[in-house]
Short mmCIF file of C-alpha atoms in Angstrom, two decimals:
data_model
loop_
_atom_site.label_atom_id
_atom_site.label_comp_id
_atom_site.label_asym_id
_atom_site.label_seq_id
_atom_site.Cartn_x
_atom_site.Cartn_y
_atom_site.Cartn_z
CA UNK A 259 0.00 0.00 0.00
CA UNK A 260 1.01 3.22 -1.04
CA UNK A 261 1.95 5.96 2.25
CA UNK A 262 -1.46 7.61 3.11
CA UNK A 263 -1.91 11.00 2.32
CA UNK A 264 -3.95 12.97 5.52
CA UNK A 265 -6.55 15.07 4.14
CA UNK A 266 -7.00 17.45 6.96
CA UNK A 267 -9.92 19.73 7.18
CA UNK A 268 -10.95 21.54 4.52
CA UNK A 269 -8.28 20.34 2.26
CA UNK A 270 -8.68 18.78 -1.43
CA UNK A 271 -6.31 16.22 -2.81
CA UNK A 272 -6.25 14.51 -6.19
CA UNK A 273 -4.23 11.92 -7.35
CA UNK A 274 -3.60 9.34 -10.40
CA UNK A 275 -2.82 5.78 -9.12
CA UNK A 276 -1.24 4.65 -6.88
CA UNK A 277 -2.98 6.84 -3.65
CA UNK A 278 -4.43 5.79 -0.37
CA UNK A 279 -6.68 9.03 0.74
CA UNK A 280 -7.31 9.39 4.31
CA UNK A 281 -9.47 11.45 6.63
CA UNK A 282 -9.46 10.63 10.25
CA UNK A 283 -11.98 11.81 12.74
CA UNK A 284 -15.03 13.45 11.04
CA UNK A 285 -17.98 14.25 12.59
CA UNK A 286 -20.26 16.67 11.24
CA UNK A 287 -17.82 16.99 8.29
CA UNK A 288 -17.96 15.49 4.80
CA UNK A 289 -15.20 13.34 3.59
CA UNK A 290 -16.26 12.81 -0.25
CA UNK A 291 -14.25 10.96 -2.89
CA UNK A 292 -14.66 11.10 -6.65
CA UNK A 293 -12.86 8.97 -8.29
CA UNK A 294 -12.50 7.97 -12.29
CA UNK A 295 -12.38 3.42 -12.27
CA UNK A 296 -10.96 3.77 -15.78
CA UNK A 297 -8.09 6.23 -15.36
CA UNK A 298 -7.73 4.86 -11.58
CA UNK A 299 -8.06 8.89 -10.53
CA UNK A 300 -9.55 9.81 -7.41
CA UNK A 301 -9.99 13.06 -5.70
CA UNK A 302 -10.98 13.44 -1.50
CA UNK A 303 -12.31 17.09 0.07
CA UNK A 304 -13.32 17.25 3.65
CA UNK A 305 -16.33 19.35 3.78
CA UNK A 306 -17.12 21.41 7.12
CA UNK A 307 -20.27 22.92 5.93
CA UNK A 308 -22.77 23.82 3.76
CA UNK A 309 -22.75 26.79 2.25
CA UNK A 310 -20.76 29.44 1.20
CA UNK A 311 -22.97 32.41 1.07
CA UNK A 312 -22.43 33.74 4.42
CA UNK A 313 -18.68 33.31 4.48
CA UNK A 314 -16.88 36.93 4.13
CA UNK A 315 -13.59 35.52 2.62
CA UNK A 316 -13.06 32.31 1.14
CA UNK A 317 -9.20 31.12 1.56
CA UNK A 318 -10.01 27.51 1.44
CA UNK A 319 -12.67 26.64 -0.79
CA UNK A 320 -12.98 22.98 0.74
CA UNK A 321 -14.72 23.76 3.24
CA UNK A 322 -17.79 24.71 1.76
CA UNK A 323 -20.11 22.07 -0.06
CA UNK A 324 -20.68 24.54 -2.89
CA UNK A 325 -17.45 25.21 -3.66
CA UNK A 326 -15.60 22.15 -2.67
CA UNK A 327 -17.72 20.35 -5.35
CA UNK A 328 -16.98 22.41 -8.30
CA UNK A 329 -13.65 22.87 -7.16
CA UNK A 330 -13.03 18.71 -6.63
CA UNK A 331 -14.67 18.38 -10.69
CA UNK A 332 -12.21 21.22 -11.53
CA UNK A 333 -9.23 19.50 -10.76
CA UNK A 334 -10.47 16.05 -11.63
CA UNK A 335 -10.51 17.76 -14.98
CA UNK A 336 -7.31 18.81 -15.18
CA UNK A 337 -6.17 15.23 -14.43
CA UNK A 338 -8.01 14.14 -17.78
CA UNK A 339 -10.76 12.28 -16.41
CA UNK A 340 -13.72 11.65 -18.21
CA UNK A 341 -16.28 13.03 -16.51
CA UNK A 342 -19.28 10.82 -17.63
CA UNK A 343 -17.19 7.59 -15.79
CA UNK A 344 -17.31 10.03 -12.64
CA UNK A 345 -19.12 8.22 -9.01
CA UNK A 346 -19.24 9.37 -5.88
CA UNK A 347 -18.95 8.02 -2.74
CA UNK A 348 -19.11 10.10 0.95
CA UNK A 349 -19.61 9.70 4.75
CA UNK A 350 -19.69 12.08 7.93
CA UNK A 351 -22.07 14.33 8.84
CA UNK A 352 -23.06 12.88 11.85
CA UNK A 353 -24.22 14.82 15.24
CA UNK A 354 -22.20 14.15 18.03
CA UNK A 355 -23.81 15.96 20.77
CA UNK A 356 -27.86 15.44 20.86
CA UNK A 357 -29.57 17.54 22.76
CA UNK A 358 -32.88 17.95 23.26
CA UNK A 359 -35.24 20.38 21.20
CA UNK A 360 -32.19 21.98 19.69
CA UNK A 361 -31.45 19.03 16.55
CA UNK A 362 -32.18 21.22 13.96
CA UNK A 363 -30.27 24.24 15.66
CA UNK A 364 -27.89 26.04 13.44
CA UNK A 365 -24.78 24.34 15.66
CA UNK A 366 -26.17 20.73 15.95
CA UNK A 367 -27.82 20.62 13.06
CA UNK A 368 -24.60 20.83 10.50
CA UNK A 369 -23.92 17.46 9.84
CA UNK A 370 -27.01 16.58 8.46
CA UNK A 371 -27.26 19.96 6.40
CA UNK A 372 -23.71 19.25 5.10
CA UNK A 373 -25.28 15.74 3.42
CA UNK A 374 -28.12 17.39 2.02
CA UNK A 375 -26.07 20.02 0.48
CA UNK A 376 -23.33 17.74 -0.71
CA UNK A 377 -25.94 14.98 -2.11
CA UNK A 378 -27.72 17.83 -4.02
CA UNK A 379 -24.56 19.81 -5.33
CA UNK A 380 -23.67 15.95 -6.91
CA UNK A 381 -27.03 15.54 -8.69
CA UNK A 382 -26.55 18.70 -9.97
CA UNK A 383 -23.45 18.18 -11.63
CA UNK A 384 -24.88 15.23 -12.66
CA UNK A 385 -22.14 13.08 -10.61
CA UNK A 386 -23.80 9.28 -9.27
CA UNK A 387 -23.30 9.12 -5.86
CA UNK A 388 -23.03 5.35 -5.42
CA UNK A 389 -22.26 4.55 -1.45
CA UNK A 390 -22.53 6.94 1.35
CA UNK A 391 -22.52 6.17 5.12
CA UNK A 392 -23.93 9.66 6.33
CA UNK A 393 -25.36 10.34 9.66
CA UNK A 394 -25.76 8.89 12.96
CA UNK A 395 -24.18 10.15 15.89
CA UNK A 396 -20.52 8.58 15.74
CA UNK A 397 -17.58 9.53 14.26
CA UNK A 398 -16.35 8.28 11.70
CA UNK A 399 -12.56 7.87 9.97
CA UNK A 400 -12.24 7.05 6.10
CA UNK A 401 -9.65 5.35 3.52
CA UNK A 402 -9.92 5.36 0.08
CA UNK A 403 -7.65 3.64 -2.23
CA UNK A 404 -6.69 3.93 -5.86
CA UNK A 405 -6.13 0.41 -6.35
CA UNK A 406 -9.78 -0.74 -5.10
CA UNK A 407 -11.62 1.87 -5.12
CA UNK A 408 -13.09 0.90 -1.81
CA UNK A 409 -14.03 3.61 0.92
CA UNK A 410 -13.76 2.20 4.27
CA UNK A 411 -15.60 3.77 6.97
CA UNK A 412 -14.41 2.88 10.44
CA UNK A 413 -16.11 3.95 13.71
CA UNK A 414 -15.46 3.23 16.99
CA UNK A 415 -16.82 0.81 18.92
CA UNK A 416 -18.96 -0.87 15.97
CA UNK A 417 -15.86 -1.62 13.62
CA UNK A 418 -15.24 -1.33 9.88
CA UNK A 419 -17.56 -1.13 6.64
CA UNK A 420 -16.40 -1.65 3.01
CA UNK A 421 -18.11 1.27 1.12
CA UNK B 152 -15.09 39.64 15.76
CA UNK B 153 -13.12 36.65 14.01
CA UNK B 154 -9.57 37.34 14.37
CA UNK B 155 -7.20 38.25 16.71
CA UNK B 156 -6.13 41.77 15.44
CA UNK B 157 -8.59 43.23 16.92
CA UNK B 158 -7.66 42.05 20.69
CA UNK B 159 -5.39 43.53 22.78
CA UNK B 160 -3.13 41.72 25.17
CA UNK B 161 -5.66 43.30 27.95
CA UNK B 162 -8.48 41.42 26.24
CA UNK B 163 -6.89 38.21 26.22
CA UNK B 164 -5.87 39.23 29.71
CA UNK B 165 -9.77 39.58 30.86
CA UNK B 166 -10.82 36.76 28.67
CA UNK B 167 -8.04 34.83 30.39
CA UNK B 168 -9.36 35.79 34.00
CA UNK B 169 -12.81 34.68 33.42
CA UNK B 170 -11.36 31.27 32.56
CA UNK B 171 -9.35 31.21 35.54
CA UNK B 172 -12.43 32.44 37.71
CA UNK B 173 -14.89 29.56 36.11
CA UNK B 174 -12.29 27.31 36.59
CA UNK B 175 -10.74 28.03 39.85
CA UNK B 176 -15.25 27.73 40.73
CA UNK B 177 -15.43 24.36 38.61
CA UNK B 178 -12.68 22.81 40.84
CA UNK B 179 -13.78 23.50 43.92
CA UNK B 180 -17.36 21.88 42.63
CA UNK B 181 -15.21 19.06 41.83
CA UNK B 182 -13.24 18.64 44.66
CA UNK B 183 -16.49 18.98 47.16
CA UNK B 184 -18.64 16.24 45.12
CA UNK B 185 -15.58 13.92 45.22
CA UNK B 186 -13.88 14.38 48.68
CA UNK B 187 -10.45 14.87 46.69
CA UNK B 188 -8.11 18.09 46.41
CA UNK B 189 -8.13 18.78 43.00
CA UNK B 190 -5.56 21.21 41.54
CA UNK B 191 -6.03 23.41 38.18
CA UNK B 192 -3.47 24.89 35.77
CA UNK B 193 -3.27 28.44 34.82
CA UNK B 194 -6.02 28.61 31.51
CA UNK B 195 -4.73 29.22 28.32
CA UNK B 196 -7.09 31.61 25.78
CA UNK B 197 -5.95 31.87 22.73
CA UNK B 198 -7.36 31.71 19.22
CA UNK B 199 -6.76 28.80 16.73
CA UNK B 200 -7.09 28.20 13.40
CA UNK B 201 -10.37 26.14 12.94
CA UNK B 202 -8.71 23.73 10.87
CA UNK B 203 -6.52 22.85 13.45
CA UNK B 204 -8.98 22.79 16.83
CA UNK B 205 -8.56 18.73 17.29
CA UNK B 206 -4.77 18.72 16.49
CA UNK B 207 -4.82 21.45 19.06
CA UNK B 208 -6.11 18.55 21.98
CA UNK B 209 -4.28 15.81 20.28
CA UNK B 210 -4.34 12.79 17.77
CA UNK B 211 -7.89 13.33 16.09
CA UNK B 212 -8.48 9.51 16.68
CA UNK B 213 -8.00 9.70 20.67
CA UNK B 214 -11.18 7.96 22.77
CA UNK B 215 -12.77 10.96 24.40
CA UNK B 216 -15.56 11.45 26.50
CA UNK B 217 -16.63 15.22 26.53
CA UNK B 218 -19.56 16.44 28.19
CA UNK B 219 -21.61 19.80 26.78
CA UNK B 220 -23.66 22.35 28.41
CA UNK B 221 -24.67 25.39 26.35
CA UNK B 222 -26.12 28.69 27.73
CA UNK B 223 -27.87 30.86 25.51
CA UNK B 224 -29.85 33.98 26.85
CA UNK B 225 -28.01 36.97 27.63
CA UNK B 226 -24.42 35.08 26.23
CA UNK B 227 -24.33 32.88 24.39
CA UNK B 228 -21.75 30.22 24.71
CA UNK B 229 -20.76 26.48 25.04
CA UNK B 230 -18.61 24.77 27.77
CA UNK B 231 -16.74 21.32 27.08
CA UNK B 232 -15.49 19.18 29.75
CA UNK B 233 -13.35 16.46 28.08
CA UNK B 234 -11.83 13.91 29.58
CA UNK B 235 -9.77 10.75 27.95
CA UNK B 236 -12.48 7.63 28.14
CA UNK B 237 -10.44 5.10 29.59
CA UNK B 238 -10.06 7.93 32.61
CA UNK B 239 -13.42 8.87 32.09
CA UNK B 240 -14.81 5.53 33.61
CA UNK B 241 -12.39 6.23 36.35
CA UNK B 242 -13.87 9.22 37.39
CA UNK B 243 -17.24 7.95 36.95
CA UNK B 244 -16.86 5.17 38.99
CA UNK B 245 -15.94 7.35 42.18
CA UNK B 246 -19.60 8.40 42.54
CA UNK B 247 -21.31 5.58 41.56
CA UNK B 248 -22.17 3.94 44.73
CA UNK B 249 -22.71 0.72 43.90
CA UNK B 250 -20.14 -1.70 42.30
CA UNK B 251 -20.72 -2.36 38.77
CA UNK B 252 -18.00 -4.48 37.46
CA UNK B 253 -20.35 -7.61 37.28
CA UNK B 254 -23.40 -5.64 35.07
CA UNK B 255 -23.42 -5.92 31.37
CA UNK B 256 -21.79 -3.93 28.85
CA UNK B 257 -24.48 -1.72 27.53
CA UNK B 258 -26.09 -0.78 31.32
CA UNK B 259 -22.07 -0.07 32.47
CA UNK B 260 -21.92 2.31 29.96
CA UNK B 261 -25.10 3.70 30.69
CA UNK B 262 -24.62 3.88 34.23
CA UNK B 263 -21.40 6.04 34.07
CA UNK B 264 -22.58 8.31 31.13
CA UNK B 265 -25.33 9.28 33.50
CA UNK B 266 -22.28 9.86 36.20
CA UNK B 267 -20.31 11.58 33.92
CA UNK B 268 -22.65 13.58 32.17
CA UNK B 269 -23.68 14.72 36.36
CA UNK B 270 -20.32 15.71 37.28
CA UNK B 271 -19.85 17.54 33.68
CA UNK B 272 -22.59 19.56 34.72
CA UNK B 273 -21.47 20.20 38.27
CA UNK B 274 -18.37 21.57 36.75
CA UNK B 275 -19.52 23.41 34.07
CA UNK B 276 -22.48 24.83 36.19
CA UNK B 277 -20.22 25.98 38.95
CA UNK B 278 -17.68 28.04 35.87
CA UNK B 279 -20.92 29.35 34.73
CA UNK B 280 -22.05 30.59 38.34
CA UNK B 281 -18.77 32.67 38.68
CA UNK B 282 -19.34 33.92 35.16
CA UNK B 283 -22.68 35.00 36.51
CA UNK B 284 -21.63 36.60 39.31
CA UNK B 285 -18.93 38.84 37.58
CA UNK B 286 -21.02 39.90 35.08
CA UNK B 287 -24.62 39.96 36.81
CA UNK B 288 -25.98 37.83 33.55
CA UNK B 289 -28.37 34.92 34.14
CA UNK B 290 -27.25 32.27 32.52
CA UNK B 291 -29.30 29.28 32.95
CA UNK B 292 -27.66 26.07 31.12
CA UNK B 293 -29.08 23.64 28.80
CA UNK B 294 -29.67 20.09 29.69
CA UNK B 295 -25.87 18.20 29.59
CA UNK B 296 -25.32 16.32 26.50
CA UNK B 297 -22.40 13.20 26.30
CA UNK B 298 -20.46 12.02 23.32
CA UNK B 299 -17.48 9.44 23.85
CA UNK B 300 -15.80 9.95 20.51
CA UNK B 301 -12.92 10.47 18.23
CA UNK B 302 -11.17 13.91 19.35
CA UNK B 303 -11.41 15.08 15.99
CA UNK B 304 -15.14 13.91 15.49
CA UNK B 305 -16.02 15.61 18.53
CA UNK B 306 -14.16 18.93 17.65
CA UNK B 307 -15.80 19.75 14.89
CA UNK B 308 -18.83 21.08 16.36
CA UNK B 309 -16.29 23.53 17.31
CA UNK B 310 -14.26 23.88 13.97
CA UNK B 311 -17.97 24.46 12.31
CA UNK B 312 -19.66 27.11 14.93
CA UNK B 313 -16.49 29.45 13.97
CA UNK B 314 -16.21 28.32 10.23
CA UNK B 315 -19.47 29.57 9.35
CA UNK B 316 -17.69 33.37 9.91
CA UNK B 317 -14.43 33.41 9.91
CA UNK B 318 -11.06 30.97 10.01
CA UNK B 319 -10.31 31.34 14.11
CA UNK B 320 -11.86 29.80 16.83
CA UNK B 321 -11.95 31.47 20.79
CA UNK B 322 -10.50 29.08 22.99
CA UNK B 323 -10.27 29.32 26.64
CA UNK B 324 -8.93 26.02 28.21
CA UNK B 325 -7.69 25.08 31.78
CA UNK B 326 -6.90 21.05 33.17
CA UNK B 327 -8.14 20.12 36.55
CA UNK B 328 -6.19 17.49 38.54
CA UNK B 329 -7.60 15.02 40.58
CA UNK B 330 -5.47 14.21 43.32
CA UNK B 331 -4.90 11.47 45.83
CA UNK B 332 -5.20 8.91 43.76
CA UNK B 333 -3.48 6.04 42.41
CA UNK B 334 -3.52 6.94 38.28
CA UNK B 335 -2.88 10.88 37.23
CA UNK B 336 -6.90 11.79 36.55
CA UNK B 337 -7.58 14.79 35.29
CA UNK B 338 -9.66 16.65 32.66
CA UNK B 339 -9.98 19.59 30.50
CA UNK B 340 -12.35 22.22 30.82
CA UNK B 341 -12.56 24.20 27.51
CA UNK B 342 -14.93 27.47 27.48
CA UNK B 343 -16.08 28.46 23.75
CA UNK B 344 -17.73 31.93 23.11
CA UNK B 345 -19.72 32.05 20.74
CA UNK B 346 -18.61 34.22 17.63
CA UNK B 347 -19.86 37.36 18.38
CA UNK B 348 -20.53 37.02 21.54
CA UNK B 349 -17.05 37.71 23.03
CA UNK B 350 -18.15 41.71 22.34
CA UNK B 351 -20.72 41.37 25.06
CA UNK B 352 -17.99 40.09 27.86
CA UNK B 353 -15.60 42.70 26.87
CA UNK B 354 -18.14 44.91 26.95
CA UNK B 355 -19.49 43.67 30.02
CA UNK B 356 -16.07 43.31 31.96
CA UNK B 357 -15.55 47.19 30.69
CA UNK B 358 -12.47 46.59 28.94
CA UNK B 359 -13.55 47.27 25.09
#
């Protein structure tokens, strides 16, 4: 296996084979993957939230949904992948904290927004999204690899899934 | 107010005290519920970049436990108590009453969530209570809520309340010690203003 490259928050990495992708630790964030079978190219973005509008500067555009996205397709693009072979898969936005009467407050609410922005801003661009594990209240650490193009979700306590 | 340009070493200095008043309150909470001395460092505020909140704690993938109050009326503001897990059920177990070693998996866990998720809001009350009585606010708290998590999971309700407006989050973090016994126990209290709302205590403490 290739050394792991750490896709911390906010950041975007894309990479022709060989590349292991890995975020460790989300919660209400996004870690999304497209990724090209074909040209074995894969791109990761960890998401933190939804929506850009109410942002006053912008230095890392991967932490927005609606500019990670484009941004992600962008630089698939410039790899020379074919962006009808394009899928999807994406897990996080869980909420760690529950508390009562306030799940749909602007602070515990995120992780759930962040999936419903990132699932739309997909079908938009007319990307398939074809696994996600999204939701929930644990956290959740991801690996994607070129070579299988397998996402694998880990939490803690209730073990690994093969996305 | 999202960065720290704006804030003068005398702000940090008064954000600083506030932290070192809640806390100094929080211990001696702690230390009367469990019969123990229990000793606090000198709190640390300081802004960090939100992308780097759970780094800040440790490896994103360390077991925590971390217990959340929230008060929201006249300032608004959240209050972490995080503690590793593994020391977590240590501290747990010295108010549970009862011995619990033989009970199954899922009720042991229950049991000490409820424990912990009590003494989280004995210390967290008691930081809000001298927070109250500096600055005459009311600040009832919400209802504690538990997660035993990832550090980096748990941080980013954190890294996303400050995202939304800017790239620094308002930290104000102190470590109580729990002494006398046989493993070093201890946890962190973290204290997290709400953006915008650190005006109001400046304000309030009359040093903006």
């Amino acid at each position: 296996m290739t050394q792991p490259i750490h896709v911390g928050m906010a950041d975007l990495v894309v990479s022709k084979h060989p590349a292991t992708l890995v975020t460790l630790g989300l919660g209400s964030c996004i870690g999304l993957v497209i990724y090209d079978q074909a040209s074995k190219t894969a791109g990761m973005v960890h998401i933190m939230l939804p929506d850009s509008r109410e942002a006053k500067n912008l230095p890392k555009p991967g932490k927005f949904a609606d500019t990670a996205v484009p941004l992600l397709l962008e630089e698939l693009a410039k790899l020379g992948v074919n962006k009808s072979q394009l899928r999807a898969k994406m897990a996080g936005g869980a909420q760690m904290f529950s508390m009562p009467g306030k799940a749909d407050s602007a602070i515990f609410g995120v992780g759930s927004r962040n999936v419903e922005a990132t699932t739309k801003l997909l079908a938009a661009s007319g990307i398939r999204l074809v696994a996600s594990d999204t939701g929930g209240s644990k956290g959740r650490s991801v690996e994607f690899s070129t070579e299988t193009m397998k996402f694998i979700v880990k939490t803690l306590g209730t073990g690994t899934k093969e996305l | 107010m999202d960065n720290n340009s704006k804030l003068t070493n005398l702000h940090m200095d008064a954000i600083r005290e506030v932290g070192n008043i809640g806390t100094g309150n929080a211990a001696t909470a702690l230390s009367r519920l469990l019969g123990r001395t229990v000793d606090m460092d000198v709190p640390v505020a300081e802004f960090v970049p939100i992308y780097d909140v759970a780094a800040h704690y440790g490896s994103p993938e360390t077991y925590v436990c971390a217990v959340l109050v929230r008060t929201e009326e006249e300032f608004s503001c959240s209050l972490i108590f995080m503690i590793e897990e593994e020391k977590a059920a240590i501290l747990a177990d010295l108010i549970i009453p009862m011995d619990i070693s033989g009970m199954d998996e899922e009720t042991r866990l229950q049991i000490r969530d409820s424990a912990l998720s009590e003494q989280g809001n004995i210390i967290l009350g008691a930081f809000l209570n001298a927070l109250s009585q500096i600055t005459g606010w009311v600040l009832p708290t919400t209802t504690p809520a538990v997660a035993r998590d990832m550090l980096g999971s748990i941080m980013d309700l954190v890294a996303s309340m400050f995202g939304v407006i800017g790239e620094s989050a308002m930290l104000v973090k102190t470590s109580l010690h729990i002494k006398g016994l046989d493993d070093e126990l201890g946890g962190t209290v973290i204290m997290i203003p709400d953006p915008g709302s650190l005006e109001a205590l400046l304000s309030k403490l009359g040093v903006l």
